[in-house]
Every structure is written in C-alpha cells, then in structure tokens.
XYZ file of C-alpha atoms in Angstrom:
465
model
C -16.024 20.352 -0.935
C -15.188 21.230 -4.528
C -17.627 22.361 -7.188
C -17.360 20.930 -10.664
C -16.095 24.223 -12.057
C -13.860 25.088 -9.131
C -10.096 24.672 -9.322
C -9.491 23.265 -5.898
C -6.511 21.208 -4.885
C -6.842 17.877 -3.177
C -5.927 18.113 0.513
C -3.557 15.169 0.617
C -3.621 12.348 -1.849
C -5.470 13.803 -4.784
C -2.556 15.966 -5.824
C 1.206 15.734 -5.767
C 1.370 19.439 -6.528
C 4.113 21.340 -4.800
C 3.305 24.454 -2.744
C 4.411 26.926 -5.385
C 2.795 25.547 -8.526
C -0.779 25.930 -9.811
C -2.961 22.931 -10.504
C -3.929 22.268 -14.100
C -7.612 21.872 -15.006
C -8.577 18.204 -14.952
C -9.848 16.531 -18.112
C -11.913 13.484 -17.204
C -11.653 10.790 -19.871
C -11.430 7.649 -17.732
C -13.440 4.496 -18.406
C -14.175 1.233 -16.666
C -11.024 -0.286 -18.135
C -8.694 2.522 -17.088
C -10.140 2.325 -13.572
C -9.547 -1.431 -13.456
C -5.929 -0.843 -14.462
C -5.460 1.861 -11.806
C -6.993 -0.303 -9.080
C -4.937 -3.399 -9.893
C -1.796 -1.257 -10.034
C -2.646 0.272 -6.656
C -3.515 -3.001 -4.923
C -0.932 -5.534 -6.103
C 2.412 -4.814 -4.490
C 4.965 -6.170 -2.055
C 2.222 -7.632 0.149
C 1.669 -10.411 -2.397
C 5.019 -11.945 -1.425
C 3.749 -12.796 2.074
C 0.542 -14.544 1.015
C 1.999 -18.062 0.749
C 3.149 -17.769 4.370
C -0.303 -16.463 5.303
C -2.077 -19.440 3.734
C 0.408 -21.736 5.493
C -0.611 -20.366 8.900
C -4.334 -20.687 8.184
C -4.445 -23.971 6.261
C -6.153 -25.082 3.080
C -9.686 -24.093 4.110
C -9.303 -20.929 6.168
C -6.482 -19.454 4.056
C -8.231 -19.201 0.673
C -11.576 -18.518 2.380
C -10.163 -15.556 4.294
C -8.782 -14.024 1.093
C -12.230 -14.271 -0.483
C -13.802 -12.722 2.635
C -11.382 -9.796 2.545
C -12.159 -9.366 -1.156
C -15.854 -9.107 -0.290
C -15.154 -6.617 2.488
C -13.085 -4.503 0.098
C -15.890 -4.466 -2.483
C -18.478 -3.423 0.116
C -16.230 -0.669 1.448
C -15.465 0.588 -2.062
C -19.142 0.689 -3.015
C -19.874 2.826 0.039
C -17.109 5.253 -0.924
C -18.214 5.424 -4.558
C -21.540 6.902 -3.496
C -19.718 9.675 -1.631
C -17.998 11.134 -4.727
C -20.837 13.477 -5.666
C -22.666 15.635 -3.157
C -25.439 15.805 -2.142
C -26.784 13.252 -4.650
C -24.470 10.273 -5.395
C -25.247 10.319 -9.152
C -26.097 13.883 -10.165
C -24.941 16.055 -7.279
C -23.288 19.285 -8.529
C -20.247 19.030 -6.248
C -17.395 16.587 -6.801
C -15.304 15.342 -3.876
C -11.905 14.577 -5.300
C -10.032 12.798 -2.502
C -10.501 10.680 0.588
C -9.441 13.471 2.934
C -11.755 15.969 1.294
C -14.648 13.508 1.627
C -14.031 13.043 5.355
C -14.043 16.828 5.823
C -17.258 17.328 3.834
C -19.271 14.551 5.463
C -17.786 14.265 8.967
C -16.146 17.625 9.672
C -12.661 19.013 10.200
C -12.001 17.112 13.436
C -12.533 13.759 11.712
C -10.445 14.970 8.792
C -7.505 15.664 11.111
C -7.822 12.227 12.710
C -8.015 10.467 9.360
C -5.138 12.618 8.099
C -2.883 11.374 10.881
C -3.823 7.760 10.080
C -3.247 8.272 6.345
C 0.144 9.883 6.932
C 1.091 7.086 9.333
C 0.078 4.539 6.706
C 2.147 6.226 3.991
C 5.154 6.596 6.282
C 4.829 2.992 7.452
C 4.436 1.797 3.874
C 7.679 3.543 2.947
C 9.443 1.846 5.885
C 8.017 -1.518 4.787
C 9.469 -0.895 1.329
C 12.904 -0.347 2.882
C 12.652 -3.731 4.616
C 11.413 -5.528 1.508
C 13.968 -3.961 -0.850
C 16.857 -4.786 1.488
C 15.613 -8.361 1.845
C 15.486 -8.760 -1.933
C 18.965 -7.273 -2.445
C 20.339 -9.643 0.169
C 18.502 -12.538 -1.520
C 20.292 -11.825 -4.809
C 23.642 -12.098 -3.044
C 22.584 -15.291 -1.239
C 21.259 -16.831 -4.450
C 24.589 -16.300 -6.209
C 26.442 -17.669 -3.167
C 24.311 -20.834 -3.081
C 24.807 -21.310 -6.814
C 28.605 -21.082 -6.493
C 29.178 -22.760 -3.108
C 26.295 -25.251 -2.937
C 22.937 -25.236 -1.184
C 24.448 -26.156 2.185
C 26.914 -23.265 2.208
C 26.654 -20.789 5.136
C 25.562 -17.857 2.943
C 24.520 -15.507 5.736
C 24.333 -11.769 5.117
C 22.834 -8.932 7.120
C 20.211 -6.390 6.048
C 21.763 -3.227 7.468
C 24.086 -2.426 4.576
C 21.305 -2.840 2.006
C 18.880 -0.720 4.022
C 21.456 2.066 4.235
C 22.132 1.762 0.507
C 18.415 1.906 -0.308
C 17.991 4.885 2.036
C 20.849 6.730 0.361
C 19.261 6.197 -3.061
C 15.944 7.526 -1.745
C 17.565 10.634 -0.270
C 18.877 11.478 -3.734
C 15.642 10.582 -5.522
C 13.511 12.598 -3.113
C 15.357 15.743 -4.214
C 14.659 15.240 -7.939
C 12.455 18.138 -9.120
C 9.031 17.297 -10.575
C 9.395 13.644 -9.552
C 5.662 13.694 -8.825
C 4.975 14.339 -12.547
C 6.748 11.212 -13.794
C 3.676 9.200 -14.796
C 5.887 6.512 -16.325
C 7.025 5.636 -12.805
C 3.663 4.038 -11.996
C 3.746 2.104 -15.269
C 7.226 0.723 -14.534
C 6.232 -0.121 -10.944
C 3.150 -1.999 -12.178
C 5.166 -3.954 -14.732
C 7.765 -4.937 -12.129
C 5.042 -5.932 -9.654
C 3.318 -8.238 -12.137
C 6.653 -9.681 -13.248
C 7.932 -10.769 -9.844
C 4.492 -11.931 -8.714
C 4.106 -14.043 -11.859
C 7.585 -15.528 -11.366
C 6.615 -16.449 -7.805
C 3.475 -18.205 -9.054
C 5.401 -20.019 -11.806
C 8.131 -21.197 -9.427
C 5.530 -22.443 -6.956
C 3.678 -24.323 -9.685
C 6.919 -25.865 -10.968
C 7.839 -26.942 -7.432
C 4.470 -28.680 -7.020
C 5.070 -30.580 -10.254
C 8.574 -31.493 -9.085
C 7.270 -32.758 -5.727
C 4.541 -34.762 -7.426
C 2.088 -33.885 -4.659
C 0.353 -30.977 -2.937
C 1.880 -30.114 0.413
C 0.084 -28.630 3.415
C -2.865 -29.489 5.605
C -6.318 -28.274 6.547
C -5.119 -26.720 9.810
C -1.910 -25.154 8.497
C 1.529 -25.077 10.079
C 1.508 -26.696 13.545
C 2.732 -24.722 16.550
C 4.150 -25.795 19.888
C 1.181 -24.414 21.841
C -2.333 -23.211 21.098
C -1.313 -19.680 22.073
C 1.541 -19.668 19.564
C -0.820 -20.919 16.860
C -3.275 -18.115 17.625
C -0.511 -15.504 17.416
C 0.461 -16.773 13.966
C -3.158 -16.829 12.783
C -3.717 -13.286 14.063
C -0.556 -12.115 12.290
C -1.830 -13.720 9.072
C -5.009 -11.620 9.392
C -2.859 -8.497 9.410
C -0.885 -9.599 6.337
C -4.048 -10.107 4.303
C -5.411 -6.771 5.541
C -2.233 -5.125 4.222
C -2.560 -6.769 0.797
C -6.120 -5.776 -0.139
C -7.556 -2.350 0.683
C -7.136 0.677 -1.572
C -9.736 2.985 -0.022
C -7.538 6.095 0.052
C -7.245 6.149 -3.762
C -10.852 5.245 -4.684
C -12.118 8.804 -5.057
C -8.980 9.931 -6.891
C -9.546 7.185 -9.470
C -13.265 7.979 -9.659
C -12.411 11.630 -10.303
C -10.777 10.606 -13.610
C -13.992 9.068 -15.003
C -16.088 10.635 -17.713
C -19.863 10.770 -17.421
C -22.443 9.691 -18.361
C -22.882 7.000 -17.130
C -22.717 8.172 -13.494
C -19.223 7.847 -12.048
C -20.323 5.768 -9.062
C -21.827 3.088 -11.318
C -18.693 2.894 -13.469
C -16.438 2.755 -10.415
C -18.468 -0.014 -8.793
C -18.225 -2.153 -11.933
C -14.496 -1.489 -12.195
C -13.945 -2.375 -8.541
C -15.819 -5.643 -8.884
C -13.744 -6.736 -11.879
C -10.434 -5.510 -10.422
C -10.945 -7.228 -7.068
C -11.972 -10.451 -8.835
C -8.750 -10.386 -10.893
C -6.653 -9.453 -7.858
C -8.206 -12.206 -5.739
C -7.489 -14.827 -8.410
C -3.915 -13.576 -8.563
C -3.571 -13.639 -4.763
C -5.033 -17.125 -4.511
C -2.524 -18.365 -7.091
C 0.385 -16.745 -5.243
C -0.686 -17.965 -1.824
C -1.916 -21.429 -2.727
C 0.859 -22.431 -5.132
C 3.444 -21.304 -2.584
C 1.833 -23.317 0.210
C 1.273 -26.320 -2.064
C 4.963 -26.252 -2.963
C 6.452 -26.009 0.549
C 3.788 -26.965 3.072
C 4.965 -26.395 6.635
C 8.289 -25.003 5.365
C 6.683 -22.131 3.443
C 8.935 -19.046 3.832
C 7.705 -15.634 4.956
C 8.695 -14.114 1.612
C 8.245 -16.510 -1.279
C 11.172 -15.045 -3.271
C 13.699 -14.526 -0.477
C 13.097 -17.424 1.944
C 15.024 -19.846 -0.283
C 12.540 -22.512 -0.871
C 13.791 -21.944 -4.439
C 17.483 -22.256 -5.347
C 17.356 -22.804 -9.089
C 17.237 -21.402 -11.653
C 19.236 -18.860 -9.688
C 19.193 -16.282 -12.518
C 15.388 -16.245 -12.509
C 15.317 -15.744 -8.739
C 17.858 -12.929 -9.124
C 15.756 -11.360 -11.866
C 12.565 -11.567 -9.788
C 14.247 -9.945 -6.799
C 15.758 -7.276 -9.050
C 12.201 -6.516 -10.227
C 11.145 -6.220 -6.576
C 13.929 -3.711 -5.917
C 13.110 -1.655 -9.028
C 9.438 -1.629 -8.079
C 10.202 -0.497 -4.547
C 12.682 2.206 -5.583
C 9.830 3.923 -7.419
C 7.143 2.700 -5.027
C 8.876 4.381 -2.091
C 8.531 7.721 -3.868
C 4.897 7.023 -4.756
C 4.228 6.527 -1.035
C 6.350 9.503 0.006
C 5.552 12.267 -2.486
C 2.040 12.882 -1.033
C 3.624 13.264 2.416
C 6.239 15.671 1.035
C 3.609 17.756 -0.769
C 1.265 17.899 2.234
C 3.913 18.774 4.818
C 5.727 21.297 2.633
C 2.412 22.981 1.804
C 1.667 23.176 5.533
C 5.083 24.713 6.297
C 4.605 27.255 3.502
C 1.262 28.398 4.927
C 2.526 28.340 8.510
C 5.723 30.317 7.837
C 5.031 32.530 4.797
C 7.931 34.901 5.561
C 10.608 32.307 6.282
C 13.477 32.224 3.815
C 14.351 28.708 4.967
C 10.892 27.539 3.906
C 10.168 29.646 0.841
C 13.439 30.638 -0.827
C 14.536 28.585 -3.826
C 18.026 28.521 -5.277
C 19.077 27.467 -8.755
C 21.644 24.676 -8.793
C 23.541 23.782 -11.966
C 25.446 20.517 -12.171
C 27.764 19.503 -15.031
C 25.938 17.911 -17.986
C 22.569 18.411 -16.247
C 19.956 21.160 -16.561
C 19.622 23.575 -13.665
C 17.004 22.871 -11.019
C 15.375 24.683 -8.126
C 16.690 23.759 -4.687
C 15.145 24.565 -1.319
C 16.564 24.204 2.210
C 13.285 22.962 3.697
C 12.967 20.343 0.966
C 16.532 19.171 1.505
C 16.255 18.924 5.297
C 12.699 17.621 5.620
C 12.914 14.986 2.902
C 16.290 13.780 4.101
C 14.996 13.503 7.683
C 11.925 11.628 6.422
C 14.020 9.051 4.545
C 16.346 8.684 7.546
C 13.349 8.039 9.823
C 11.853 5.331 7.582
C 15.261 3.694 7.144
C 15.896 3.855 10.885
C 12.601 2.206 11.839
C 13.213 -0.494 9.214
C 16.651 -1.209 10.681
C 15.156 -1.333 14.164
C 12.334 -3.737 13.198
C 13.452 -5.649 10.066
C 10.655 -8.228 10.232
C 8.875 -8.527 6.882
C 5.672 -10.425 7.733
C 5.160 -8.873 11.158
C 5.733 -5.313 9.955
C 3.312 -5.719 7.036
C 0.770 -7.284 9.374
C 1.063 -4.424 11.848
C 0.561 -1.822 9.109
C -2.355 -3.724 7.636
C -4.075 -4.006 11.000
C -3.501 -0.368 11.960
C -5.014 1.029 8.768
C -7.616 -1.567 7.804
C -10.529 -0.678 10.058
C -10.291 3.126 10.315
C -9.552 3.895 6.659
C -11.283 1.006 4.898
C -14.304 0.487 7.142
C -15.057 3.131 9.781
C -14.816 6.375 7.812
C -16.499 5.002 4.640
C -19.400 3.649 6.715
C -19.809 6.915 8.628
C -19.666 8.987 5.427
C -22.233 6.696 3.800
C -24.597 7.225 6.737
C -24.416 10.984 6.209
C -24.655 10.789 2.405
C -27.717 8.522 2.438
C -29.209 10.131 5.581
C -29.552 6.731 7.250
C -31.191 6.991 10.662
C -30.082 5.162 13.799
C -31.468 1.669 14.419
C -32.810 1.244 10.919
C -32.152 -2.093 9.236
C -29.313 -0.758 7.074
C -27.810 1.093 10.041
C -27.733 -2.097 12.140
C -26.216 -4.173 9.306
C -23.441 -1.660 8.600
C -22.712 -1.115 12.289
C -22.365 -4.882 12.742
C -20.140 -5.039 9.662
C -17.957 -2.261 11.087
C -17.699 -3.927 14.506
C -16.705 -7.312 13.067
C -14.008 -5.640 10.974
C -12.832 -3.769 14.063
C -12.305 -7.127 15.792
C -10.265 -8.277 12.779
C -8.081 -5.192 13.138
C -7.608 -5.811 16.867
C -6.548 -9.444 16.507
C -4.301 -8.628 13.529
C -2.633 -5.834 15.473
C -2.133 -8.013 18.571
C -0.697 -10.929 16.580
C 1.699 -8.760 14.563
C 2.822 -6.752 17.595
C 3.467 -9.947 19.548
C 5.548 -11.309 16.662
C 7.646 -8.113 16.484
C 8.247 -8.076 20.249
C 9.125 -11.786 20.306
C 11.520 -11.399 17.397
C 13.152 -8.371 18.968
C 13.634 -10.066 22.324
C 14.819 -13.406 20.917
C-alpha cells in the first residue's frame, strides 16, 4: 500500500521503470476526458477484427445482445475497482493504491497477489503471442491482396504465415533492446491512431458491401453447423472472443492514479468508464454488425484478412499496414511490463551477479551510445522467441483470442475485483449485496468455462485436422 506522499513503485503494471532507475514524482492532472481517451485506447485493439465473425456465430439477436451484456459486466467490474483506489475510505482515504497488483496485495494478501501476478503475466505473454499471429496474418493479407488484384479473384494466392511470424519476431527482438523504449509516450498515441484507422476502414468496407448487396445478410440463429455440438462449440468460442475484446481491469487503477482531485477520483473514473464503454460498445456493434450484414454465413474470422473484400485493394493494404504498425508497437506495450518485472526480480535475487547487473556501453556508427546488459539481451530475446514459437505452433486467430479472453476474463475482471470490494466495503457473508455479487461472479465464471472449452476445442480440432 502506498501513501500519498510516498515514492513507491508499482509492482507490475503501474511502472515501466527499469531496475536501476528512480521513479519520478507523479503529477496528477488527469480529467474525465483524459481517462476516457486512455480507456478507449486500452480497450480497442486487434480483438475488434474478430467481432463480425463472433456476431455471425451468435446471430442477429444474441450477437449484439451479448456485446451489450459484456459492456454492462465491464462497467460493474470497473466500478468495483474504482472504489478500491483509496484506502481505507474509497473517497478520502489517505493511502493511494496505484496498480492492480498492489491492490490485490493490500486487500487480499501476498498469496493472492502471487496468484494474480501469474495470471497477469500469462495474459501479457499470451497477448504478445496473439499480436504475432495477427501481425503475420495482416502481412500475408497484403501479399494476397496484391496477388488477387494482379491475377484475378480466382487465382490460387496461397501463402503461409511462418515467414511473416519469423520476420515480426526478428523485428521485436531488435525493438526489445532499444533503451528507454518504455518512455516513448508517442508509441501509445501512434498505436491508438492505427487502431482507430483500421477499425474504421473495416466498418466502412462492411457498410459499402451492404449497400452493394442491396440487402442485410445473416439470420437470427447465426451460421448453421452440421451438428448441435458443433454449433455449441462455435458459440462458446464466440463468448471467448468477446471476453478478449472488452475488459481493461488491469489498467483501471493506473488510469485512476493520473486523476486530479477534487472531485474524488472514484467518481471521476466511474463517469469516464461509463462514457468510454458506451463509445466502445457502439464502435464494436458497428464493426460486428456491419461485417455480418455484409457477408452473412460467409463472414471471415478476421474482417480485413479473410477476403470478403477484394477491392479497393490499396485500401485493404493500407488497413492491414495500419494493423501491422499498431501491433509492432502494441507488442512492446504488452511486453515492457513483463521485462521490467522480471528484470527487477532477477536484480533483487542475484545482486552480486555480473551477468544480471553489469552494463556495457555500446557505440554504433551514426547512433548515440547506449547501455547494454547480458541479462536484458538473453531474457528479452528468449521471451520474443517463446511468443513467436507458440504463435507458429497455434496460428489460429479467433481460437487463440478466445482462449486468452476466457482464461483472463473471470479471475482478473470479476473474481479479484469482487473480493477486494468485499474487503473495502466490509460486506458480510450472506448479506443482500454479498449474495448478488457472488451470483454475478459465479455466472461470469460459467462464461469463462464455456469460452475456454469452446476455444480449446477449436484449437485442438484445427491442429488435428
């Protein structure tokens, strides 16, 4: 727990600080509008590309309805977390809790913090692997788009993902060694701009396709399957994809820690979350519904790479180039917290190791000198190799996103926030609020289970086929 005057570093996500550099005092000037911008930037990402396929599996009623339900769940979860920022009182408590991991430690103890830490690290590592898959798919789509434009839409323009995954991994190995990469605030701005650009192009192409067709495709029950079991697997996988697209619980307290007061930070954050999730949900509904309306039962898993669209090929190339640019920086945004956490742990564990703690100055032609460390070189390279390897082993966009969404949705978005809220508000067992939140948590746990089962089944089936 950190006091307002204390200079205490965030255990995992609240700081990208490296082990050997002090943390600067934080000036809190954030407002409702800056928080809305941070939230939208954090939520809208590569997961938006799978939403048309998700709506196609669920149909015209269940698809949009489920997005709205997940939006409501996200708002409830966020409101619970917002009240955990100050301790012991949610509005005027003297102690600020600056990150998700710190909050778990304060309210639930070190054992729960370690468990949540493993889940957070798994989510970040898995997110980086998902970015490898998505970036490679988009690079391949650019090549296929140019091939179709030159050779015709019936040409056998088949290309593999492996080369592009290796290329993306090589770029990330180099980028992970760039000093002070964690301080490049412009990276988030560029990533947000790219994300909005390719998402907006996807919406526009879907809308244009609907106008071209002259009718709205799709049905109430969604894409038919050969058996009821197969239909259930697809529906369960769609649950996981939506779960991947929405939650942002691990960055809520970091965003709230940027807010000025008065008014109380929890009130400002709750207002910002409501507006941001409303905007995000409208955006998601447009992406998902226009895509499904355009292609019906033939809706591709990735709206920009499944080649429902062939022309204008330059616009499709541009959209996929924006995806790649977003993911080049997004990979580092996912990975830098892992680098900082693990390297800090190694530094504390082996304080006398030259391999861990010695830095060497490297000077390259035409470039300023930079500090180089053997641990950083080996660990970060191994990390990138591992994410690239798992992506090459399981290169299944929708299924992989669904699996990640299901794995992280209930523990990080529901379970820990609910448990921390119980402690913060001193809610006793079997009270009305206790029963309601326990029921809420259990229902969301079932969503996680079915999403995990559906996505895992899809990965296994794809691997064995």
